Amino acid sequence: MNVRTTGPISMGVIIGNRDFFPDKLVGECRSDLLDAFGKVGIKPIMLDEAATKLGGVETFQEAQKCAELFRRHADEIMGILVVLPNFGDEKGVAETLKLAHLDVPVLIQAYPDDLNRMDVARRRDAWCGKISVCNNLYQFGIKYSLTTKHVVHPSDPSFAADLKNFMGICRVVKGLRNVRIGAIGARPGAFNTVRYSEKILQRNGISVVTVDLSHILGVANKLTAADQPVKDRLDAIRAYTPTGRTPDDKLVQIAKLDVVLNDFMLEHALDATAIQCWTSLQQNYGCNVCTSMSIMSENMLPSACEVDVTGTLSMYAMQLASGSPSALVDWNNNYAADDDKCVLFHCGNWAKSFLPDIEISTAPILGTTVGEENTYGALAGRTPASALTYGRISTDDSKGIMKAYIGEGRLTDDALNTFGNRAVAQIDNLQGLMQYVCRNGFEHHVVMNASKTADVLKEAMENYMGWEVHQH
């Protein structure tokens, strides 16, 4: 699997201090942090050592200085790390966060004491101080996250893992609060399952830009094989995937549609799309849009079919958490008599990362009603064994809330003799998961990602977004 990494992110840092503890612990802490940040790719934004006593925050005046620094960098700070090399000043931390007004995720770390160095010169008491800081943030209504261990040294491997997870949480929260999704075409009449509430999404910072499919197809039909943008997209498609037995005229059709979709995304600054397919595209244009959707998803601009807006939102969230592409799939078939395995399937729009044997093909099931010759553009390919995070975000209109379920399992190499985009998933207590999905009115579409990021997604969506989240 082609699992990618993400670049460095900027993090505000508050080093707590308390005057009756040794100040040198604050100075040592700065060096420890810089080492830890360098290993995971964090750009720290923190007070200079000369701005306050060793760059720590204790008094209200120091809190003001730190908050002002954070506000100057508000556009780039994606999260804040609170570090307690000693007990720290609970009010100083809380006041800094209150005055900064950044509304970003907060991670609280506290140093452990050395059992052999509990004298006045080295005693920290950060175990206790962390509880006091959390109590104050709770009183202030400020959301925060915790390290895996209650106290942990910055050089501990678990802290590096905590930082990486926190970076994922920050990406998910920032992304979900600002995402723009294109809804291209009307929901297919036969798919009530992909209904959603634009108003609930907008309340959560998620904007939906709509366009009629006829507009997209109308512009595509005005293009010709001689147009340079079409030639360019045709070259890009051939470089992306083998074209199999797809006729040249169908490849041109696919390329023309690809040009228009890309232009629409650029015009409206879209992060993701959900496109009408079944069956208007085949009947009114003569091909599938799967190849274009796959290219977009591979390029971290997720695209879902059947105008499944909350499906592509789920793809985007998982992509933010992991730094790798997601795919929209159907919970589709049992796998023989194995209660903990099932078949994941779709006509053929998964990102290339999931399809080492990718090839442009047709959609045989859809072809039975619209003619297989009108379904070129669907991709064929089998997903090999890998890690698996799965899940689904939905609007629950009757309750007026955002809700989600998430979990982890694995994709396997078990034999699977069928067509389309396909995979076999193994999930503990799969039968219980299906009971939950069915009893709570979730869609038949789910999203898969080649990662282990369920904890990141739960913390981001439940703690910071305020959504109702079930972790299987």
Short mmCIF file of C-alpha atoms in Angstrom, two decimals:
data_model
loop_
_atom_site.label_atom_id
_atom_site.label_comp_id
_atom_site.label_asym_id
_atom_site.label_seq_id
_atom_site.Cartn_x
_atom_site.Cartn_y
_atom_site.Cartn_z
CA MET A 1 0.00 0.00 0.00
CA ASN A 2 1.15 3.52 -0.79
CA VAL A 3 0.85 5.09 2.67
CA ARG A 4 2.09 8.67 2.74
CA THR A 5 3.40 10.95 5.43
CA THR A 6 2.40 14.51 6.15
CA GLY A 7 4.52 17.61 6.52
CA PRO A 8 5.44 19.49 9.69
CA ILE A 9 2.81 21.53 11.50
CA SER A 10 3.09 24.57 13.76
CA MET A 11 2.30 24.05 17.43
CA GLY A 12 1.96 26.62 20.18
CA VAL A 13 3.86 25.59 23.33
CA ILE A 14 3.11 26.67 26.91
CA ILE A 15 5.78 25.69 29.44
CA GLY A 16 4.18 25.92 32.85
CA ASN A 17 6.21 27.04 35.86
CA ARG A 18 5.68 27.59 39.58
CA ASP A 19 7.96 29.84 41.54
CA PHE A 20 8.72 27.59 44.50
CA PHE A 21 9.99 24.81 42.21
CA PRO A 22 13.49 24.89 40.65
CA ASP A 23 13.54 27.12 37.54
CA LYS A 24 16.29 25.10 35.89
CA LEU A 25 13.71 22.41 35.15
CA VAL A 26 12.07 24.84 32.71
CA GLY A 27 15.35 25.41 30.87
CA GLU A 28 16.05 21.67 30.61
CA CYS A 29 12.52 21.14 29.35
CA ARG A 30 13.04 23.42 26.33
CA SER A 31 15.99 21.32 25.16
CA ASP A 32 14.01 18.09 25.66
CA LEU A 33 11.12 19.46 23.64
CA LEU A 34 13.21 20.61 20.70
CA ASP A 35 14.67 17.12 20.41
CA ALA A 36 11.20 15.55 20.51
CA PHE A 37 9.73 18.02 18.00
CA GLY A 38 12.56 17.45 15.55
CA LYS A 39 11.79 13.74 15.42
CA VAL A 40 8.10 14.11 14.53
CA GLY A 41 8.06 17.32 12.48
CA ILE A 42 6.62 19.97 14.79
CA LYS A 43 7.50 23.65 14.38
CA PRO A 44 7.21 25.10 17.91
CA ILE A 45 5.94 28.61 18.59
CA MET A 46 6.88 29.46 22.19
CA LEU A 47 8.10 32.34 24.28
CA ASP A 48 11.77 33.27 24.02
CA GLU A 49 13.81 32.52 27.12
CA ALA A 50 14.30 36.24 27.65
CA ALA A 51 10.61 37.14 27.31
CA THR A 52 9.73 35.60 30.68
CA LYS A 53 11.63 33.61 33.29
CA LEU A 54 13.30 31.01 31.01
CA GLY A 55 10.34 31.27 28.63
CA GLY A 56 7.90 29.74 31.11
CA VAL A 57 4.36 30.90 31.92
CA GLU A 58 3.31 31.50 35.51
CA THR A 59 1.87 34.96 36.14
CA PHE A 60 -1.04 36.69 34.41
CA GLN A 61 1.41 39.09 32.76
CA GLU A 62 3.33 36.11 31.33
CA ALA A 63 0.06 34.57 30.17
CA GLN A 64 -0.70 37.81 28.33
CA LYS A 65 2.69 37.72 26.59
CA CYS A 66 2.27 34.09 25.53
CA ALA A 67 -1.32 34.66 24.32
CA GLU A 68 -0.21 37.67 22.28
CA LEU A 69 2.51 35.54 20.67
CA PHE A 70 -0.05 32.88 19.79
CA ARG A 71 -2.45 35.42 18.32
CA ARG A 72 0.30 36.74 16.03
CA HIS A 73 0.68 33.21 14.67
CA ALA A 74 -3.02 32.30 14.77
CA ASP A 75 -3.17 31.46 11.07
CA GLU A 76 -0.49 28.79 11.37
CA ILE A 77 -0.95 27.30 14.85
CA MET A 78 -2.93 24.05 14.54
CA GLY A 79 -2.66 22.91 18.16
CA ILE A 80 -1.21 23.82 21.53
CA LEU A 81 1.02 21.69 23.74
CA VAL A 82 1.00 22.39 27.48
CA VAL A 83 4.19 21.13 29.15
CA LEU A 84 4.67 20.84 32.90
CA PRO A 85 8.32 20.34 33.89
CA ASN A 86 7.15 21.02 37.46
CA PHE A 87 3.76 21.51 39.12
CA GLY A 88 3.11 24.51 36.88
CA ASP A 89 0.68 27.35 37.44
CA GLU A 90 -2.82 26.16 36.67
CA LYS A 91 -4.22 29.67 36.21
CA GLY A 92 -1.34 30.76 33.98
CA VAL A 93 -2.05 27.94 31.52
CA ALA A 94 -5.80 28.51 31.51
CA GLU A 95 -5.51 32.26 31.13
CA THR A 96 -3.10 31.90 28.21
CA LEU A 97 -5.53 29.66 26.34
CA LYS A 98 -8.47 31.92 27.17
CA LEU A 99 -6.71 35.08 26.02
CA ALA A 100 -5.34 33.51 22.82
CA HIS A 101 -8.83 32.66 21.51
CA LEU A 102 -7.43 30.06 19.09
CA ASP A 103 -9.97 27.25 19.66
CA VAL A 104 -7.52 24.54 18.60
CA PRO A 105 -6.79 21.13 20.17
CA VAL A 106 -4.69 21.17 23.36
CA LEU A 107 -2.42 18.36 24.57
CA ILE A 108 -1.27 18.29 28.19
CA GLN A 109 2.05 16.66 29.12
CA ALA A 110 3.65 16.43 32.56
CA TYR A 111 7.14 15.26 33.52
CA PRO A 112 7.73 12.24 35.77
CA ASP A 113 9.73 12.50 38.98
CA ASP A 114 12.93 10.49 39.43
CA LEU A 115 12.51 8.33 42.53
CA ASN A 116 16.17 8.89 43.37
CA ARG A 117 15.97 12.67 42.97
CA MET A 118 13.05 13.77 45.11
CA ASP A 119 14.97 16.47 46.95
CA VAL A 120 14.11 20.16 46.84
CA ALA A 121 16.50 20.76 43.92
CA ARG A 122 14.87 18.21 41.58
CA ARG A 123 11.36 17.48 42.84
CA ARG A 124 8.71 18.23 40.19
CA ASP A 125 5.22 17.27 41.49
CA ALA A 126 3.95 17.50 37.88
CA TRP A 127 1.78 14.40 38.46
CA CYS A 128 -0.34 16.55 40.77
CA GLY A 129 0.03 19.73 38.74
CA LYS A 130 -1.43 18.10 35.63
CA ILE A 131 -4.63 17.29 37.49
CA SER A 132 -4.90 20.93 38.61
CA VAL A 133 -4.34 22.24 35.07
CA CYS A 134 -7.00 19.90 33.67
CA ASN A 135 -9.40 20.97 36.42
CA ASN A 136 -8.94 24.61 35.44
CA LEU A 137 -9.37 23.97 31.73
CA TYR A 138 -12.53 22.02 32.51
CA GLN A 139 -13.83 25.00 34.52
CA PHE A 140 -12.97 27.37 31.63
CA GLY A 141 -14.75 25.12 29.12
CA ILE A 142 -11.54 24.52 27.17
CA LYS A 143 -11.29 21.12 25.43
CA TYR A 144 -8.04 19.20 25.87
CA SER A 145 -6.34 15.87 25.17
CA LEU A 146 -4.12 13.75 27.40
CA THR A 147 -0.93 11.79 26.88
CA THR A 148 -1.14 7.99 27.08
CA LYS A 149 0.83 7.99 30.34
CA HIS A 150 -0.21 10.45 33.04
CA VAL A 151 3.40 11.63 33.31
CA VAL A 152 5.93 11.02 30.57
CA HIS A 153 9.38 12.31 29.65
CA PRO A 154 9.65 13.89 26.16
CA SER A 155 12.26 11.26 25.22
CA ASP A 156 9.83 8.39 25.91
CA PRO A 157 8.68 6.56 22.74
CA SER A 158 5.07 6.77 23.92
CA PHE A 159 5.32 10.58 23.89
CA ALA A 160 6.52 10.52 20.28
CA ALA A 161 3.46 8.40 19.45
CA ASP A 162 1.26 10.82 21.40
CA LEU A 163 2.65 13.76 19.41
CA LYS A 164 2.06 12.01 16.09
CA ASN A 165 -1.52 11.19 17.08
CA PHE A 166 -2.06 14.74 18.28
CA MET A 167 -0.81 16.09 14.97
CA GLY A 168 -3.42 13.89 13.28
CA ILE A 169 -6.11 15.22 15.63
CA CYS A 170 -5.10 18.79 14.79
CA ARG A 171 -5.27 18.10 11.04
CA VAL A 172 -8.70 16.48 11.33
CA VAL A 173 -10.18 19.28 13.45
CA LYS A 174 -8.82 22.10 11.29
CA GLY A 175 -9.85 20.31 8.10
CA LEU A 176 -13.38 19.44 9.19
CA ARG A 177 -14.07 22.97 10.41
CA ASN A 178 -13.22 24.47 7.02
CA VAL A 179 -13.93 21.79 4.40
CA ARG A 180 -15.71 22.63 1.13
CA ILE A 181 -17.46 19.77 -0.67
CA GLY A 182 -18.87 19.84 -4.19
CA ALA A 183 -22.18 18.03 -4.70
CA ILE A 184 -22.22 17.41 -8.43
CA GLY A 185 -25.66 16.37 -9.62
CA ALA A 186 -28.76 15.19 -7.81
CA ARG A 187 -28.90 12.24 -5.44
CA PRO A 188 -29.87 9.16 -7.50
CA GLY A 189 -33.57 8.50 -7.00
CA ALA A 190 -32.99 4.94 -5.82
CA PHE A 191 -30.54 5.97 -3.07
CA ASN A 192 -32.44 7.42 -0.10
CA THR A 193 -29.54 6.07 1.96
CA VAL A 194 -27.29 8.99 0.95
CA ARG A 195 -29.66 11.72 2.11
CA TYR A 196 -28.02 14.28 4.37
CA SER A 197 -28.63 17.71 5.92
CA GLU A 198 -26.73 20.62 4.42
CA LYS A 199 -27.84 22.79 7.35
CA ILE A 200 -26.41 20.47 10.01
CA LEU A 201 -23.16 20.27 8.04
CA GLN A 202 -22.96 24.05 7.74
CA ARG A 203 -23.44 24.44 11.51
CA ASN A 204 -20.28 22.37 11.86
CA GLY A 205 -18.24 24.45 9.42
CA ILE A 206 -18.76 22.10 6.45
CA SER A 207 -19.82 23.91 3.27
CA VAL A 208 -21.53 22.20 0.34
CA VAL A 209 -21.38 23.72 -3.16
CA THR A 210 -23.99 22.28 -5.52
CA VAL A 211 -24.15 22.15 -9.31
CA ASP A 212 -26.52 20.46 -11.71
CA LEU A 213 -25.01 17.51 -13.56
CA SER A 214 -26.40 18.87 -16.84
CA HIS A 215 -24.13 21.90 -16.49
CA ILE A 216 -21.05 19.71 -16.11
CA LEU A 217 -22.02 17.44 -19.01
CA GLY A 218 -22.96 20.43 -21.17
CA VAL A 219 -19.50 21.97 -20.80
CA ALA A 220 -17.82 18.59 -21.34
CA ASN A 221 -19.75 18.01 -24.58
CA LYS A 222 -18.43 21.30 -26.00
CA LEU A 223 -14.84 20.10 -25.68
CA THR A 224 -13.10 18.12 -28.42
CA ALA A 225 -10.18 15.73 -28.63
CA ALA A 226 -8.17 18.54 -30.27
CA ASP A 227 -8.42 20.84 -27.22
CA GLN A 228 -5.13 21.05 -25.34
CA PRO A 229 -6.66 20.58 -21.86
CA VAL A 230 -8.26 17.35 -23.09
CA LYS A 231 -4.96 16.15 -24.55
CA ASP A 232 -3.23 16.95 -21.26
CA ARG A 233 -5.80 15.06 -19.18
CA LEU A 234 -5.64 12.13 -21.60
CA ASP A 235 -1.88 11.94 -21.07
CA ALA A 236 -2.38 12.12 -17.30
CA ILE A 237 -4.94 9.29 -17.38
CA ARG A 238 -2.67 7.04 -19.44
CA ALA A 239 0.19 7.77 -17.04
CA TYR A 240 -2.04 6.97 -14.08
CA THR A 241 -3.41 3.57 -15.11
CA PRO A 242 -3.32 0.95 -17.87
CA THR A 243 -6.33 1.51 -20.09
CA GLY A 244 -7.07 -2.15 -20.87
CA ARG A 245 -9.47 -2.61 -23.75
CA THR A 246 -11.01 0.86 -23.37
CA PRO A 247 -11.65 2.38 -26.84
CA ASP A 248 -9.92 5.64 -27.67
CA ASP A 249 -13.19 7.54 -28.07
CA LYS A 250 -14.23 6.50 -24.55
CA LEU A 251 -10.88 7.66 -23.17
CA VAL A 252 -11.48 11.04 -24.79
CA GLN A 253 -14.93 11.19 -23.15
CA ILE A 254 -13.40 10.41 -19.78
CA ALA A 255 -10.71 13.06 -20.30
CA LYS A 256 -13.24 15.75 -21.30
CA LEU A 257 -15.27 15.12 -18.16
CA ASP A 258 -12.08 15.16 -16.12
CA VAL A 259 -11.19 18.62 -17.46
CA VAL A 260 -14.56 20.05 -16.44
CA LEU A 261 -14.50 18.46 -12.97
CA ASN A 262 -11.03 19.81 -12.28
CA ASP A 263 -12.02 23.29 -13.45
CA PHE A 264 -15.12 23.22 -11.22
CA MET A 265 -13.05 22.22 -8.19
CA LEU A 266 -10.54 25.01 -8.82
CA GLU A 267 -13.24 27.61 -9.39
CA HIS A 268 -14.91 26.85 -6.06
CA ALA A 269 -11.80 25.93 -4.03
CA LEU A 270 -13.21 22.49 -3.21
CA ASP A 271 -11.51 19.95 -0.97
CA ALA A 272 -13.70 17.00 -2.00
CA THR A 273 -16.55 16.02 -4.29
CA ALA A 274 -19.57 13.75 -4.39
CA ILE A 275 -20.74 12.98 -7.92
CA GLN A 276 -23.99 11.65 -9.40
CA CYS A 277 -23.26 8.52 -11.37
CA TRP A 278 -25.93 5.83 -11.19
CA THR A 279 -27.29 6.01 -13.88
CA SER A 280 -27.47 9.49 -15.38
CA LEU A 281 -23.84 9.65 -16.50
CA GLN A 282 -24.05 6.40 -18.42
CA GLN A 283 -27.38 7.20 -20.04
CA ASN A 284 -26.69 10.85 -20.85
CA TYR A 285 -22.93 10.94 -21.41
CA GLY A 286 -21.89 7.35 -22.12
CA CYS A 287 -19.14 6.53 -19.63
CA ASN A 288 -18.30 6.14 -15.95
CA VAL A 289 -16.57 8.87 -13.93
CA CYS A 290 -14.68 6.37 -11.71
CA THR A 291 -11.24 7.03 -13.23
CA SER A 292 -11.46 10.76 -12.52
CA MET A 293 -12.70 10.07 -8.99
CA SER A 294 -9.81 7.70 -8.37
CA ILE A 295 -7.26 10.25 -9.57
CA MET A 296 -8.77 12.92 -7.34
CA SER A 297 -8.79 10.64 -4.29
CA GLU A 298 -5.21 9.57 -4.95
CA ASN A 299 -4.27 13.26 -5.06
CA MET A 300 -5.89 13.80 -1.63
CA LEU A 301 -9.05 15.40 -3.07
CA PRO A 302 -11.47 12.62 -2.09
CA SER A 303 -14.41 11.86 -4.33
CA ALA A 304 -17.47 9.71 -3.61
CA CYS A 305 -20.16 8.46 -5.95
CA GLU A 306 -23.96 8.64 -5.71
CA VAL A 307 -23.68 12.21 -4.33
CA ASP A 308 -22.71 10.71 -0.97
CA VAL A 309 -21.61 14.00 0.61
CA THR A 310 -21.14 12.62 4.13
CA GLY A 311 -19.34 9.67 2.56
CA THR A 312 -16.73 11.91 1.00
CA LEU A 313 -16.60 13.87 4.28
CA SER A 314 -15.68 10.57 5.97
CA MET A 315 -12.99 10.00 3.33
CA TYR A 316 -11.59 13.46 4.00
CA ALA A 317 -11.51 12.97 7.78
CA MET A 318 -9.63 9.67 7.49
CA GLN A 319 -7.23 11.16 4.98
CA LEU A 320 -6.46 14.00 7.39
CA ALA A 321 -5.88 11.56 10.24
CA SER A 322 -3.55 9.24 8.33
CA GLY A 323 -1.96 11.31 5.57
CA SER A 324 -2.98 8.67 3.01
CA PRO A 325 -5.92 8.31 0.58
CA SER A 326 -9.28 6.85 1.55
CA ALA A 327 -11.82 4.85 -0.44
CA LEU A 328 -15.62 4.70 -0.35
CA VAL A 329 -16.83 1.10 -0.28
CA ASP A 330 -19.99 -0.93 0.16
CA TRP A 331 -20.44 -3.30 3.09
CA ASN A 332 -21.23 -5.78 0.36
CA ASN A 333 -21.01 -9.53 1.00
CA ASN A 334 -20.38 -12.17 3.60
CA TYR A 335 -17.10 -14.05 3.19
CA ALA A 336 -18.12 -17.72 3.09
CA ALA A 337 -19.07 -18.78 6.64
CA ASP A 338 -16.53 -16.59 8.48
CA ASP A 339 -18.49 -14.33 10.82
CA ASP A 340 -15.59 -11.90 11.20
CA LYS A 341 -14.87 -11.39 7.50
CA CYS A 342 -16.76 -9.62 4.73
CA VAL A 343 -16.29 -8.41 1.16
CA LEU A 344 -15.84 -4.69 0.49
CA PHE A 345 -16.77 -3.68 -3.06
CA HIS A 346 -17.50 -0.82 -5.44
CA CYS A 347 -17.83 -0.39 -9.17
CA GLY A 348 -14.35 1.00 -9.49
CA ASN A 349 -13.47 4.43 -8.08
CA TRP A 350 -10.88 3.60 -5.39
CA ALA A 351 -7.63 5.51 -5.21
CA LYS A 352 -4.68 3.90 -6.97
CA SER A 353 -2.99 3.28 -3.61
CA PHE A 354 -5.52 0.50 -2.99
CA LEU A 355 -5.13 -1.07 -6.44
CA PRO A 356 -1.66 -2.36 -7.38
CA ASP A 357 -3.24 -4.15 -10.38
CA ILE A 358 -5.30 -1.12 -11.47
CA GLU A 359 -6.81 -1.05 -14.97
CA ILE A 360 -9.62 0.88 -16.66
CA SER A 361 -12.52 -1.48 -17.29
CA THR A 362 -16.33 -1.49 -17.29
CA ALA A 363 -19.02 -1.87 -14.61
CA PRO A 364 -20.74 -5.18 -15.43
CA ILE A 365 -23.64 -4.87 -12.97
CA LEU A 366 -24.51 -1.37 -14.11
CA GLY A 367 -23.96 -2.49 -17.69
CA THR A 368 -26.88 -4.93 -17.49
CA THR A 369 -29.30 -1.98 -17.49
CA VAL A 370 -27.48 0.81 -19.37
CA GLY A 371 -25.29 -1.23 -21.72
CA GLU A 372 -21.76 -2.22 -20.75
CA GLU A 373 -20.36 -0.10 -23.57
CA ASN A 374 -21.57 2.96 -21.63
CA THR A 375 -19.66 2.04 -18.47
CA TYR A 376 -16.03 2.39 -19.57
CA GLY A 377 -14.10 4.35 -16.98
CA ALA A 378 -14.76 2.05 -14.03
CA LEU A 379 -11.56 0.63 -12.57
CA ALA A 380 -10.79 -2.99 -11.83
CA GLY A 381 -8.39 -4.10 -9.10
CA ARG A 382 -7.93 -6.10 -5.91
CA THR A 383 -6.73 -4.53 -2.67
CA PRO A 384 -4.00 -6.56 -0.92
CA ALA A 385 -3.52 -7.17 2.80
CA SER A 386 -2.93 -4.05 4.92
CA ALA A 387 -3.93 -2.24 8.07
CA LEU A 388 -7.52 -1.00 8.10
CA THR A 389 -9.38 1.87 9.69
CA TYR A 390 -13.03 2.01 8.67
CA GLY A 391 -15.86 4.34 9.54
CA ARG A 392 -18.68 6.60 8.54
CA ILE A 393 -19.85 10.13 9.35
CA SER A 394 -23.54 10.92 8.97
CA THR A 395 -26.07 13.64 9.72
CA ASP A 396 -28.88 12.36 11.93
CA ASP A 397 -31.59 14.76 10.86
CA SER A 398 -34.23 13.56 13.32
CA LYS A 399 -31.86 14.26 16.22
CA GLY A 400 -30.25 17.31 14.62
CA ILE A 401 -26.73 15.98 15.23
CA MET A 402 -23.58 14.77 13.52
CA LYS A 403 -22.78 11.16 14.33
CA ALA A 404 -20.15 8.62 13.33
CA TYR A 405 -18.84 5.14 13.93
CA ILE A 406 -15.21 4.09 13.54
CA GLY A 407 -13.05 1.04 14.14
CA GLU A 408 -10.00 -0.91 13.09
CA GLY A 409 -9.35 -4.29 11.54
CA ARG A 410 -7.27 -5.55 8.67
CA LEU A 411 -7.54 -6.24 4.97
CA THR A 412 -6.54 -9.78 4.01
CA ASP A 413 -5.23 -11.66 0.99
CA ASP A 414 -8.04 -14.24 1.15
CA ALA A 415 -9.15 -15.56 -2.25
CA LEU A 416 -11.87 -13.48 -3.92
CA ASN A 417 -12.98 -14.33 -7.44
CA THR A 418 -15.07 -11.40 -8.64
CA PHE A 419 -14.81 -8.10 -10.55
CA GLY A 420 -14.66 -4.37 -9.81
CA ASN A 421 -12.78 -2.87 -6.88
CA ARG A 422 -12.72 -5.45 -4.15
CA ALA A 423 -11.19 -6.34 -0.81
CA VAL A 424 -11.68 -8.75 2.08
CA ALA A 425 -11.88 -7.24 5.55
CA GLN A 426 -11.43 -9.01 8.88
CA ILE A 427 -12.99 -7.23 11.87
CA ASP A 428 -13.42 -8.58 15.38
CA ASN A 429 -17.10 -9.00 16.28
CA LEU A 430 -18.15 -7.97 12.79
CA GLN A 431 -21.65 -9.25 13.49
CA GLY A 432 -21.96 -6.87 16.43
CA LEU A 433 -20.76 -4.00 14.25
CA MET A 434 -23.38 -4.78 11.62
CA GLN A 435 -26.03 -4.82 14.35
CA TYR A 436 -24.90 -1.32 15.38
CA VAL A 437 -24.85 -0.02 11.80
CA CYS A 438 -28.34 -1.34 11.09
CA ARG A 439 -29.95 -0.34 14.40
CA ASN A 440 -28.62 3.22 14.19
CA GLY A 441 -29.64 3.93 10.61
CA PHE A 442 -26.20 4.29 9.05
CA GLU A 443 -25.65 4.10 5.28
CA HIS A 444 -24.54 1.03 3.31
CA HIS A 445 -21.43 2.98 2.30
CA VAL A 446 -18.41 2.89 4.61
CA VAL A 447 -14.92 4.35 4.17
CA MET A 448 -11.64 2.45 4.43
CA ASN A 449 -8.14 3.75 5.02
CA ALA A 450 -4.86 1.81 5.21
CA SER A 451 -3.98 2.98 8.71
CA LYS A 452 -4.60 2.55 12.43
CA THR A 453 -6.15 5.92 13.24
CA ALA A 454 -9.48 5.18 14.97
CA ASP A 455 -8.29 6.74 18.26
CA VAL A 456 -7.25 9.92 16.45
CA LEU A 457 -10.61 10.19 14.70
CA LYS A 458 -12.61 9.57 17.87
CA GLU A 459 -10.72 12.23 19.82
CA ALA A 460 -11.03 14.78 17.01
CA MET A 461 -14.68 14.19 16.21
CA GLU A 462 -16.06 13.51 19.69
CA ASN A 463 -13.96 15.75 21.94
CA TYR A 464 -13.33 18.73 19.67
CA MET A 465 -16.13 18.62 17.09
CA GLY A 466 -18.73 17.57 19.65
CA TRP A 467 -20.15 14.76 17.52
CA GLU A 468 -21.67 11.51 18.73
CA VAL A 469 -19.02 8.85 18.00
CA HIS A 470 -19.14 5.07 18.47
CA GLN A 471 -15.80 3.24 18.41
CA HIS A 472 -16.25 -0.44 17.68
#
